[in-house]
């Protein structure tokens, strides 16, 4: 049931947003809770599923299946009616013929000329199809019995669903659900950015490829565009597979291949607004490759950036340069000799690849398992192995940092790629040959009046 939390009288409401990308059927409804904190603030929690929740609800699926059955029964009855009408006309014609034959036989009174006998024989030949028509009538009779049983079952199922749903009709209920979804997502938009407070259990999408690699969707694409890009390996690779949808990626079908003009290094690639950004092998060059034109639009060196396993993450793999996209744009994470091996975060112009601004985080890159950006904050894990957690956060808006303790389950014990997708509010991970997703929970304080 949809039930909004009671209104809070405090001036602020603390909300946590958990954007669930993949759900089981029982998770198909929004859940709302609220409580009054000791300091008078209203603490609200919203578990926000993906769009079109109603289409995944069990009752809705059952109703659609019943409607399809009703349509099938209706079509069967229409076919049966047409066939019965056609056969009835034929039987009526045969009835006239049989009466004529009966009259002639009675008039013959036991004697028939050869000509009359041949005429009667021809008439009898016309009656031969009557046998198959009568057999069809028998079959149609059985069909009517079956359809009547289906209608009886459908009526019972519909009555049960109506009783379960209560007084509301299906269309009315669906409209109410859509209105509540619209209110919920409007509220979610007001949340904007927030601080990472939790990472969900892993959701394994597929097991494909070698131990190292990367996979991603376009963070700037509209929600209807669910293409997936797949890049196996961490050095000297040039082949990029583009799958039409996430479902196609899971099934390994409907994909095209892009052959990059220069090989890549590492796994820190990102797709942003139709282009792939990656580190050219054995260099500190950033390459912007446009998928539609299949060409390199621009490439530029990152000044002083280490490469070729000079300053990789703890797992190695030529991971010197890592590109990321969050709500505010394109980022590069790397390090230089001048920064003594500490992580540098740079904001890049996506058109020219020029560095707009840089921050020295003070965190040694070789001690980091992986890193990702959310809302201008760099989050760093302390390991790429089992037991890893989000350990460090650097805030670019204030040029400050803090140590964190956000655990997450490293199911396959070797993460070689970890990136945040702001469109889906999910972490994409390559974990020992498995493509894995994590949902994230963000913490944000907004005014109850709706002004953040």
GROMACS .gro file of C-alpha atoms in nm:
model
  452
    1UNK     CA    1   0.000   0.000   0.000
    2UNK     CA    2   0.110   0.355  -0.066
    3UNK     CA    3   0.117   0.558   0.251
    4UNK     CA    4   0.293   0.890   0.289
    5UNK     CA    5   0.459   0.956   0.624
    6UNK     CA    6   0.283   1.190   0.866
    7UNK     CA    7   0.381   1.555   0.824
    8UNK     CA    8   0.669   1.665   1.044
    9UNK     CA    9   0.653   1.995   1.226
   10UNK     CA   10   1.028   2.052   1.217
   11UNK     CA   11   1.189   2.301   0.981
   12UNK     CA   12   1.415   2.044   0.818
   13UNK     CA   13   1.380   1.689   0.700
   14UNK     CA   14   1.680   1.455   0.678
   15UNK     CA   15   1.636   1.212   0.390
   16UNK     CA   16   1.838   0.918   0.273
   17UNK     CA   17   1.793   0.820  -0.087
   18UNK     CA   18   1.840   0.459  -0.193
   19UNK     CA   19   1.802   0.437  -0.572
   20UNK     CA   20   1.735   0.070  -0.648
   21UNK     CA   21   1.843  -0.013  -1.002
   22UNK     CA   22   1.755  -0.382  -1.003
   23UNK     CA   23   1.472  -0.516  -0.791
   24UNK     CA   24   1.303  -0.839  -0.711
   25UNK     CA   25   0.923  -0.848  -0.765
   26UNK     CA   26   0.848  -0.794  -0.396
   27UNK     CA   27   1.050  -0.470  -0.406
   28UNK     CA   28   0.834  -0.314  -0.674
   29UNK     CA   29   0.667  -0.053  -0.445
   30UNK     CA   30   0.801   0.262  -0.283
   31UNK     CA   31   0.840   0.248   0.093
   32UNK     CA   32   0.817   0.554   0.313
   33UNK     CA   33   0.903   0.583   0.683
   34UNK     CA   34   0.943   0.881   0.912
   35UNK     CA   35   1.032   0.941   1.274
   36UNK     CA   36   1.088   1.236   1.501
   37UNK     CA   37   1.450   1.274   1.610
   38UNK     CA   38   1.536   1.386   1.968
   39UNK     CA   39   1.646   1.724   1.832
   40UNK     CA   40   1.307   1.780   1.671
   41UNK     CA   41   1.408   1.702   1.315
   42UNK     CA   42   1.202   1.475   1.095
   43UNK     CA   43   1.398   1.174   0.970
   44UNK     CA   44   1.248   1.033   0.650
   45UNK     CA   45   1.363   0.737   0.446
   46UNK     CA   46   1.258   0.673   0.087
   47UNK     CA   47   1.346   0.361  -0.107
   48UNK     CA   48   1.304   0.480  -0.464
   49UNK     CA   49   1.268   0.220  -0.737
   50UNK     CA   50   1.326   0.277  -1.106
   51UNK     CA   51   1.062   0.436  -1.327
   52UNK     CA   52   0.748   0.248  -1.434
   53UNK     CA   53   0.717   0.055  -1.113
   54UNK     CA   54   0.358  -0.028  -1.188
   55UNK     CA   55   0.459  -0.232  -1.489
   56UNK     CA   56   0.661  -0.466  -1.264
   57UNK     CA   57   0.401  -0.509  -0.992
   58UNK     CA   58   0.279  -0.867  -0.955
   59UNK     CA   59  -0.088  -0.776  -0.959
   60UNK     CA   60  -0.038  -0.567  -1.273
   61UNK     CA   61   0.137  -0.851  -1.451
   62UNK     CA   62  -0.140  -1.089  -1.354
   63UNK     CA   63  -0.403  -0.846  -1.475
   64UNK     CA   64  -0.224  -0.803  -1.807
   65UNK     CA   65  -0.203  -1.180  -1.846
   66UNK     CA   66  -0.573  -1.212  -1.772
   67UNK     CA   67  -0.652  -0.936  -2.022
   68UNK     CA   68  -0.448  -1.119  -2.285
   69UNK     CA   69  -0.641  -1.437  -2.212
   70UNK     CA   70  -0.970  -1.252  -2.241
   71UNK     CA   71  -0.856  -1.112  -2.576
   72UNK     CA   72  -0.755  -1.460  -2.694
   73UNK     CA   73  -1.092  -1.602  -2.587
   74UNK     CA   74  -1.271  -1.318  -2.765
   75UNK     CA   75  -1.076  -1.379  -3.084
   76UNK     CA   76  -1.146  -1.753  -3.063
   77UNK     CA   77  -1.517  -1.687  -3.020
   78UNK     CA   78  -1.519  -1.450  -3.319
   79UNK     CA   79  -1.354  -1.714  -3.537
   80UNK     CA   80  -1.597  -1.973  -3.407
   81UNK     CA   81  -1.894  -1.748  -3.480
   82UNK     CA   82  -1.781  -1.683  -3.838
   83UNK     CA   83  -1.717  -2.049  -3.901
   84UNK     CA   84  -2.050  -2.152  -3.747
   85UNK     CA   85  -2.239  -1.897  -3.959
   86UNK     CA   86  -2.067  -2.024  -4.275
   87UNK     CA   87  -2.139  -2.388  -4.191
   88UNK     CA   88  -2.498  -2.309  -4.096
   89UNK     CA   89  -2.556  -2.156  -4.438
   90UNK     CA   90  -2.409  -2.467  -4.598
   91UNK     CA   91  -2.628  -2.701  -4.388
   92UNK     CA   92  -2.939  -2.500  -4.481
   93UNK     CA   93  -2.849  -2.539  -4.849
   94UNK     CA   94  -2.797  -2.911  -4.800
   95UNK     CA   95  -3.132  -2.934  -4.622
   96UNK     CA   96  -3.309  -2.804  -4.936
   97UNK     CA   97  -3.114  -3.050  -5.150
   98UNK     CA   98  -3.202  -3.345  -4.924
   99UNK     CA   99  -3.573  -3.257  -4.933
  100UNK     CA  100  -3.556  -3.247  -5.313
  101UNK     CA  101  -3.387  -3.587  -5.317
  102UNK     CA  102  -3.638  -3.732  -5.077
  103UNK     CA  103  -3.929  -3.609  -5.294
  104UNK     CA  104  -3.778  -3.759  -5.609
  105UNK     CA  105  -3.713  -4.092  -5.440
  106UNK     CA  106  -4.072  -4.109  -5.319
  107UNK     CA  107  -4.202  -4.018  -5.666
  108UNK     CA  108  -3.986  -4.284  -5.832
  109UNK     CA  109  -4.185  -4.556  -5.658
  110UNK     CA  110  -3.912  -4.817  -5.701
  111UNK     CA  111  -3.829  -4.757  -6.069
  112UNK     CA  112  -3.555  -4.518  -6.192
  113UNK     CA  113  -3.429  -4.454  -6.541
  114UNK     CA  114  -3.057  -4.446  -6.605
  115UNK     CA  115  -3.072  -4.069  -6.647
  116UNK     CA  116  -3.260  -4.018  -6.322
  117UNK     CA  117  -3.021  -4.249  -6.139
  118UNK     CA  118  -2.720  -4.047  -6.263
  119UNK     CA  119  -2.884  -3.721  -6.154
  120UNK     CA  120  -2.946  -3.865  -5.806
  121UNK     CA  121  -2.588  -3.985  -5.793
  122UNK     CA  122  -2.460  -3.638  -5.879
  123UNK     CA  123  -2.682  -3.489  -5.611
  124UNK     CA  124  -2.551  -3.739  -5.354
  125UNK     CA  125  -2.196  -3.636  -5.442
  126UNK     CA  126  -2.287  -3.282  -5.343
  127UNK     CA  127  -2.378  -3.413  -4.999
  128UNK     CA  128  -2.036  -3.569  -4.931
  129UNK     CA  129  -1.882  -3.249  -4.769
  130UNK     CA  130  -2.166  -3.255  -4.516
  131UNK     CA  131  -1.985  -3.526  -4.321
  132UNK     CA  132  -1.676  -3.307  -4.259
  133UNK     CA  133  -1.899  -3.011  -4.169
  134UNK     CA  134  -2.074  -3.219  -3.905
  135UNK     CA  135  -1.735  -3.333  -3.770
  136UNK     CA  136  -1.632  -2.966  -3.748
  137UNK     CA  137  -1.952  -2.902  -3.553
  138UNK     CA  138  -1.845  -3.166  -3.302
  139UNK     CA  139  -1.501  -3.004  -3.268
  140UNK     CA  140  -1.659  -2.659  -3.228
  141UNK     CA  141  -1.884  -2.796  -2.957
  142UNK     CA  142  -1.578  -2.910  -2.761
  143UNK     CA  143  -1.420  -2.568  -2.822
  144UNK     CA  144  -1.728  -2.396  -2.679
  145UNK     CA  145  -1.703  -2.611  -2.366
  146UNK     CA  146  -1.336  -2.522  -2.326
  147UNK     CA  147  -1.397  -2.150  -2.379
  148UNK     CA  148  -1.680  -2.156  -2.130
  149UNK     CA  149  -1.443  -2.311  -1.873
  150UNK     CA  150  -1.176  -2.049  -1.945
  151UNK     CA  151  -1.428  -1.768  -1.902
  152UNK     CA  152  -1.537  -1.919  -1.570
  153UNK     CA  153  -1.172  -1.933  -1.451
  154UNK     CA  154  -1.102  -1.578  -1.569
  155UNK     CA  155  -1.409  -1.449  -1.390
  156UNK     CA  156  -1.290  -1.612  -1.068
  157UNK     CA  157  -0.938  -1.467  -1.101
  158UNK     CA  158  -1.067  -1.118  -1.177
  159UNK     CA  159  -1.304  -1.134  -0.881
  160UNK     CA  160  -1.016  -1.235  -0.652
  161UNK     CA  161  -0.796  -0.950  -0.775
  162UNK     CA  162  -1.079  -0.701  -0.742
  163UNK     CA  163  -1.140  -0.816  -0.386
  164UNK     CA  164  -0.769  -0.783  -0.308
  165UNK     CA  165  -0.746  -0.436  -0.460
  166UNK     CA  166  -1.056  -0.316  -0.284
  167UNK     CA  167  -1.303  -0.066  -0.420
  168UNK     CA  168  -1.067   0.091  -0.675
  169UNK     CA  169  -1.077  -0.024  -1.033
  170UNK     CA  170  -0.751  -0.113  -1.204
  171UNK     CA  171  -0.733   0.205  -1.413
  172UNK     CA  172  -0.818   0.423  -1.114
  173UNK     CA  173  -0.556   0.249  -0.902
  174UNK     CA  174  -0.294   0.283  -1.173
  175UNK     CA  175  -0.361   0.657  -1.203
  176UNK     CA  176  -0.322   0.695  -0.826
  177UNK     CA  177   0.004   0.499  -0.837
  178UNK     CA  178   0.139   0.715  -1.121
  179UNK     CA  179   0.048   1.033  -0.934
  180UNK     CA  180   0.231   0.909  -0.625
  181UNK     CA  181   0.533   0.810  -0.834
  182UNK     CA  182   0.543   1.157  -0.988
  183UNK     CA  183   0.536   1.316  -0.641
  184UNK     CA  184   0.809   1.083  -0.520
  185UNK     CA  185   1.044   1.148  -0.812
  186UNK     CA  186   0.981   1.524  -0.788
  187UNK     CA  187   1.090   1.500  -0.426
  188UNK     CA  188   1.394   1.296  -0.526
  189UNK     CA  189   1.500   1.565  -0.772
  190UNK     CA  190   1.506   1.816  -0.488
  191UNK     CA  191   1.752   1.599  -0.302
  192UNK     CA  192   2.021   1.670  -0.558
  193UNK     CA  193   2.364   1.568  -0.434
  194UNK     CA  194   2.439   1.408  -0.103
  195UNK     CA  195   2.705   1.240   0.104
  196UNK     CA  196   2.769   0.869   0.055
  197UNK     CA  197   2.644   0.678   0.360
  198UNK     CA  198   2.590   0.327   0.228
  199UNK     CA  199   2.661   0.079  -0.049
  200UNK     CA  200   2.419  -0.203  -0.121
  201UNK     CA  201   2.496  -0.570  -0.163
  202UNK     CA  202   2.645  -0.654  -0.503
  203UNK     CA  203   2.422  -0.736  -0.800
  204UNK     CA  204   2.605  -0.961  -1.046
  205UNK     CA  205   2.491  -0.871  -1.396
  206UNK     CA  206   2.715  -1.107  -1.592
  207UNK     CA  207   3.036  -1.312  -1.575
  208UNK     CA  208   3.231  -1.242  -1.894
  209UNK     CA  209   3.588  -1.180  -1.999
  210UNK     CA  210   3.923  -1.190  -1.820
  211UNK     CA  211   4.014  -1.093  -1.465
  212UNK     CA  212   4.054  -0.726  -1.557
  213UNK     CA  213   3.839  -0.494  -1.765
  214UNK     CA  214   3.571  -0.226  -1.763
  215UNK     CA  215   3.207  -0.185  -1.860
  216UNK     CA  216   2.984   0.122  -1.853
  217UNK     CA  217   2.685   0.314  -1.984
  218UNK     CA  218   2.673   0.673  -2.106
  219UNK     CA  219   2.616   0.899  -1.807
  220UNK     CA  220   2.468   1.174  -2.026
  221UNK     CA  221   2.235   0.961  -2.238
  222UNK     CA  222   1.856   0.983  -2.189
  223UNK     CA  223   1.697   0.714  -1.977
  224UNK     CA  224   1.564   0.534  -2.286
  225UNK     CA  225   1.923   0.480  -2.407
  226UNK     CA  226   2.055   0.178  -2.218
  227UNK     CA  227   2.355   0.091  -2.438
  228UNK     CA  228   2.642  -0.085  -2.264
  229UNK     CA  229   3.011  -0.063  -2.359
  230UNK     CA  230   3.248  -0.346  -2.275
  231UNK     CA  231   3.631  -0.338  -2.278
  232UNK     CA  232   3.815  -0.656  -2.178
  233UNK     CA  233   4.173  -0.637  -2.048
  234UNK     CA  234   4.386  -0.359  -1.900
  235UNK     CA  235   4.651  -0.282  -2.162
  236UNK     CA  236   4.711  -0.272  -2.539
  237UNK     CA  237   4.343  -0.340  -2.609
  238UNK     CA  238   4.161  -0.172  -2.897
  239UNK     CA  239   3.830  -0.359  -2.926
  240UNK     CA  240   3.520  -0.199  -2.769
  241UNK     CA  241   3.188  -0.384  -2.783
  242UNK     CA  242   2.870  -0.175  -2.786
  243UNK     CA  243   2.556  -0.363  -2.679
  244UNK     CA  244   2.216  -0.220  -2.772
  245UNK     CA  245   2.064  -0.265  -2.425
  246UNK     CA  246   2.155  -0.397  -2.083
  247UNK     CA  247   1.940  -0.701  -2.157
  248UNK     CA  248   2.141  -0.765  -2.474
  249UNK     CA  249   2.463  -0.735  -2.274
  250UNK     CA  250   2.339  -0.993  -2.025
  251UNK     CA  251   2.249  -1.231  -2.310
  252UNK     CA  252   2.559  -1.148  -2.517
  253UNK     CA  253   2.364  -1.047  -2.829
  254UNK     CA  254   2.294  -0.744  -3.053
  255UNK     CA  255   2.630  -0.570  -3.036
  256UNK     CA  256   2.864  -0.386  -3.270
  257UNK     CA  257   3.241  -0.354  -3.249
  258UNK     CA  258   3.455  -0.040  -3.241
  259UNK     CA  259   3.827  -0.068  -3.313
  260UNK     CA  260   4.014   0.217  -3.147
  261UNK     CA  261   4.293   0.382  -3.348
  262UNK     CA  262   4.522   0.381  -3.041
  263UNK     CA  263   4.534   0.108  -2.773
  264UNK     CA  264   4.430   0.178  -2.416
  265UNK     CA  265   4.603   0.144  -2.081
  266UNK     CA  266   4.432   0.058  -1.752
  267UNK     CA  267   4.059   0.023  -1.687
  268UNK     CA  268   3.970   0.381  -1.594
  269UNK     CA  269   3.773   0.457  -1.910
  270UNK     CA  270   3.441   0.641  -1.916
  271UNK     CA  271   3.168   0.707  -2.174
  272UNK     CA  272   3.038   1.063  -2.159
  273UNK     CA  273   2.794   1.226  -2.403
  274UNK     CA  274   2.858   0.981  -2.686
  275UNK     CA  275   3.238   0.967  -2.654
  276UNK     CA  276   3.487   0.735  -2.488
  277UNK     CA  277   3.760   0.894  -2.275
  278UNK     CA  278   4.063   0.674  -2.214
  279UNK     CA  279   4.439   0.674  -2.150
  280UNK     CA  280   4.652   0.599  -2.455
  281UNK     CA  281   4.889   0.308  -2.392
  282UNK     CA  282   5.244   0.397  -2.275
  283UNK     CA  283   5.168   0.768  -2.250
  284UNK     CA  284   4.993   1.025  -2.033
  285UNK     CA  285   4.768   1.120  -2.325
  286UNK     CA  286   4.392   1.143  -2.282
  287UNK     CA  287   4.199   1.034  -2.593
  288UNK     CA  288   3.842   1.134  -2.675
  289UNK     CA  289   3.694   0.885  -2.921
  290UNK     CA  290   3.351   0.959  -3.072
  291UNK     CA  291   3.144   0.645  -3.126
  292UNK     CA  292   2.908   0.772  -3.395
  293UNK     CA  293   3.179   0.911  -3.625
  294UNK     CA  294   3.426   0.639  -3.521
  295UNK     CA  295   3.701   0.896  -3.492
  296UNK     CA  296   3.926   1.066  -3.238
  297UNK     CA  297   3.791   1.416  -3.174
  298UNK     CA  298   4.076   1.536  -2.954
  299UNK     CA  299   4.373   1.405  -2.754
  300UNK     CA  300   4.590   1.586  -2.501
  301UNK     CA  301   4.861   1.509  -2.248
  302UNK     CA  302   4.792   1.551  -1.878
  303UNK     CA  303   5.086   1.766  -1.760
  304UNK     CA  304   5.318   1.566  -1.534
  305UNK     CA  305   5.082   1.270  -1.500
  306UNK     CA  306   5.247   0.937  -1.431
  307UNK     CA  307   5.184   0.645  -1.666
  308UNK     CA  308   5.298   0.290  -1.750
  309UNK     CA  309   5.255   0.164  -1.391
  310UNK     CA  310   5.443   0.456  -1.236
  311UNK     CA  311   5.158   0.549  -0.997
  312UNK     CA  312   4.887   0.282  -1.031
  313UNK     CA  313   4.625   0.173  -0.781
  314UNK     CA  314   4.723  -0.105  -0.543
  315UNK     CA  315   4.631  -0.375  -0.795
  316UNK     CA  316   4.863  -0.239  -1.068
  317UNK     CA  317   4.733  -0.297  -1.419
  318UNK     CA  318   4.853   0.033  -1.575
  319UNK     CA  319   4.585   0.209  -1.367
  320UNK     CA  320   4.784   0.533  -1.345
  321UNK     CA  321   4.503   0.744  -1.495
  322UNK     CA  322   4.136   0.705  -1.404
  323UNK     CA  323   3.858   0.904  -1.571
  324UNK     CA  324   3.525   0.966  -1.400
  325UNK     CA  325   3.196   1.146  -1.448
  326UNK     CA  326   2.966   1.271  -1.175
  327UNK     CA  327   2.680   1.521  -1.153
  328UNK     CA  328   2.916   1.812  -1.225
  329UNK     CA  329   3.114   1.679  -1.521
  330UNK     CA  330   3.433   1.503  -1.631
  331UNK     CA  331   3.722   1.430  -1.394
  332UNK     CA  332   4.069   1.275  -1.412
  333UNK     CA  333   4.234   1.104  -1.115
  334UNK     CA  334   4.611   1.048  -1.137
  335UNK     CA  335   4.932   1.153  -0.968
  336UNK     CA  336   5.259   1.327  -1.048
  337UNK     CA  337   5.618   1.331  -0.921
  338UNK     CA  338   5.558   1.685  -0.793
  339UNK     CA  339   5.275   1.554  -0.574
  340UNK     CA  340   5.498   1.278  -0.433
  341UNK     CA  341   5.267   1.002  -0.552
  342UNK     CA  342   4.955   1.146  -0.388
  343UNK     CA  343   4.624   1.140  -0.572
  344UNK     CA  344   4.550   1.446  -0.785
  345UNK     CA  345   4.193   1.525  -0.890
  346UNK     CA  346   4.150   1.743  -1.199
  347UNK     CA  347   3.836   1.881  -1.354
  348UNK     CA  348   3.858   1.848  -1.735
  349UNK     CA  349   3.689   2.039  -2.012
  350UNK     CA  350   3.513   1.758  -2.205
  351UNK     CA  351   3.554   1.943  -2.537
  352UNK     CA  352   3.922   2.039  -2.523
  353UNK     CA  353   4.048   1.806  -2.244
  354UNK     CA  354   4.220   2.104  -2.082
  355UNK     CA  355   4.261   2.096  -1.704
  356UNK     CA  356   4.023   2.349  -1.553
  357UNK     CA  357   4.132   2.303  -1.191
  358UNK     CA  358   4.329   2.052  -0.983
  359UNK     CA  359   4.336   1.940  -0.619
  360UNK     CA  360   4.608   1.752  -0.429
  361UNK     CA  361   4.423   1.513  -0.198
  362UNK     CA  362   4.727   1.406   0.003
  363UNK     CA  363   4.627   1.040  -0.022
  364UNK     CA  364   4.894   0.803  -0.166
  365UNK     CA  365   4.760   0.646  -0.483
  366UNK     CA  366   4.946   0.317  -0.441
  367UNK     CA  367   4.754   0.268  -0.113
  368UNK     CA  368   4.419   0.307  -0.286
  369UNK     CA  369   4.228   0.009  -0.419
  370UNK     CA  370   4.001   0.213  -0.647
  371UNK     CA  371   3.825   0.552  -0.648
  372UNK     CA  372   3.509   0.717  -0.776
  373UNK     CA  373   3.345   1.062  -0.778
  374UNK     CA  374   2.998   1.150  -0.644
  375UNK     CA  375   2.881   1.511  -0.635
  376UNK     CA  376   3.232   1.656  -0.650
  377UNK     CA  377   3.361   1.428  -0.374
  378UNK     CA  378   3.635   1.174  -0.442
  379UNK     CA  379   3.578   0.848  -0.254
  380UNK     CA  380   3.874   0.610  -0.218
  381UNK     CA  381   3.872   0.245  -0.114
  382UNK     CA  382   4.152   0.109   0.103
  383UNK     CA  383   4.192  -0.213  -0.097
  384UNK     CA  384   4.091  -0.396  -0.411
  385UNK     CA  385   4.067  -0.729  -0.227
  386UNK     CA  386   3.816  -0.887   0.011
  387UNK     CA  387   3.737  -0.671   0.313
  388UNK     CA  388   3.767  -0.346   0.120
  389UNK     CA  389   3.569  -0.039   0.229
  390UNK     CA  390   3.531   0.325   0.131
  391UNK     CA  391   3.799   0.470   0.355
  392UNK     CA  392   3.872   0.826   0.243
  393UNK     CA  393   3.671   1.118   0.103
  394UNK     CA  394   3.805   1.439  -0.048
  395UNK     CA  395   3.564   1.735  -0.092
  396UNK     CA  396   3.663   1.953  -0.387
  397UNK     CA  397   3.416   2.229  -0.292
  398UNK     CA  398   3.599   2.291   0.037
  399UNK     CA  399   3.941   2.140  -0.044
  400UNK     CA  400   3.911   1.926   0.268
  401UNK     CA  401   3.906   1.556   0.346
  402UNK     CA  402   3.784   1.308   0.603
  403UNK     CA  403   3.832   0.939   0.675
  404UNK     CA  404   3.519   0.732   0.630
  405UNK     CA  405   3.404   0.381   0.708
  406UNK     CA  406   3.155   0.267   0.443
  407UNK     CA  407   3.182  -0.111   0.396
  408UNK     CA  408   3.080  -0.294   0.081
  409UNK     CA  409   3.084  -0.661  -0.008
  410UNK     CA  410   3.371  -0.748  -0.243
  411UNK     CA  411   3.207  -1.071  -0.356
  412UNK     CA  412   3.471  -1.194  -0.604
  413UNK     CA  413   3.775  -1.060  -0.416
  414UNK     CA  414   3.950  -0.858  -0.688
  415UNK     CA  415   3.812  -0.524  -0.808
  416UNK     CA  416   3.991  -0.373  -1.108
  417UNK     CA  417   3.733  -0.107  -1.200
  418UNK     CA  418   3.493   0.096  -0.987
  419UNK     CA  419   3.296   0.389  -1.131
  420UNK     CA  420   2.989   0.587  -1.031
  421UNK     CA  421   2.710   0.654  -1.280
  422UNK     CA  422   2.518   0.972  -1.184
  423UNK     CA  423   2.229   0.895  -1.418
  424UNK     CA  424   2.153   0.568  -1.240
  425UNK     CA  425   2.310   0.650  -0.904
  426UNK     CA  426   2.490   0.319  -0.907
  427UNK     CA  427   2.847   0.190  -0.892
  428UNK     CA  428   2.971  -0.013  -1.190
  429UNK     CA  429   3.237  -0.270  -1.099
  430UNK     CA  430   3.457  -0.523  -1.275
  431UNK     CA  431   3.531  -0.787  -1.014
  432UNK     CA  432   3.748  -1.080  -1.116
  433UNK     CA  433   3.575  -1.133  -1.450
  434UNK     CA  434   3.229  -1.043  -1.318
  435UNK     CA  435   3.034  -0.730  -1.411
  436UNK     CA  436   2.871  -0.610  -1.089
  437UNK     CA  437   2.646  -0.323  -0.978
  438UNK     CA  438   2.606  -0.158  -0.638
  439UNK     CA  439   2.328   0.083  -0.543
  440UNK     CA  440   2.429   0.375  -0.324
  441UNK     CA  441   2.259   0.565  -0.043
  442UNK     CA  442   2.316   0.941  -0.029
  443UNK     CA  443   2.250   1.159   0.275
  444UNK     CA  444   2.117   1.512   0.234
  445UNK     CA  445   1.942   1.776   0.445
  446UNK     CA  446   1.660   1.967   0.276
  447UNK     CA  447   1.405   2.218   0.398
  448UNK     CA  448   1.051   2.086   0.440
  449UNK     CA  449   0.935   2.383   0.234
  450UNK     CA  450   1.111   2.224  -0.063
  451UNK     CA  451   1.406   2.464  -0.079
  452UNK     CA  452   1.734   2.272  -0.040
   0.00000   0.00000   0.00000
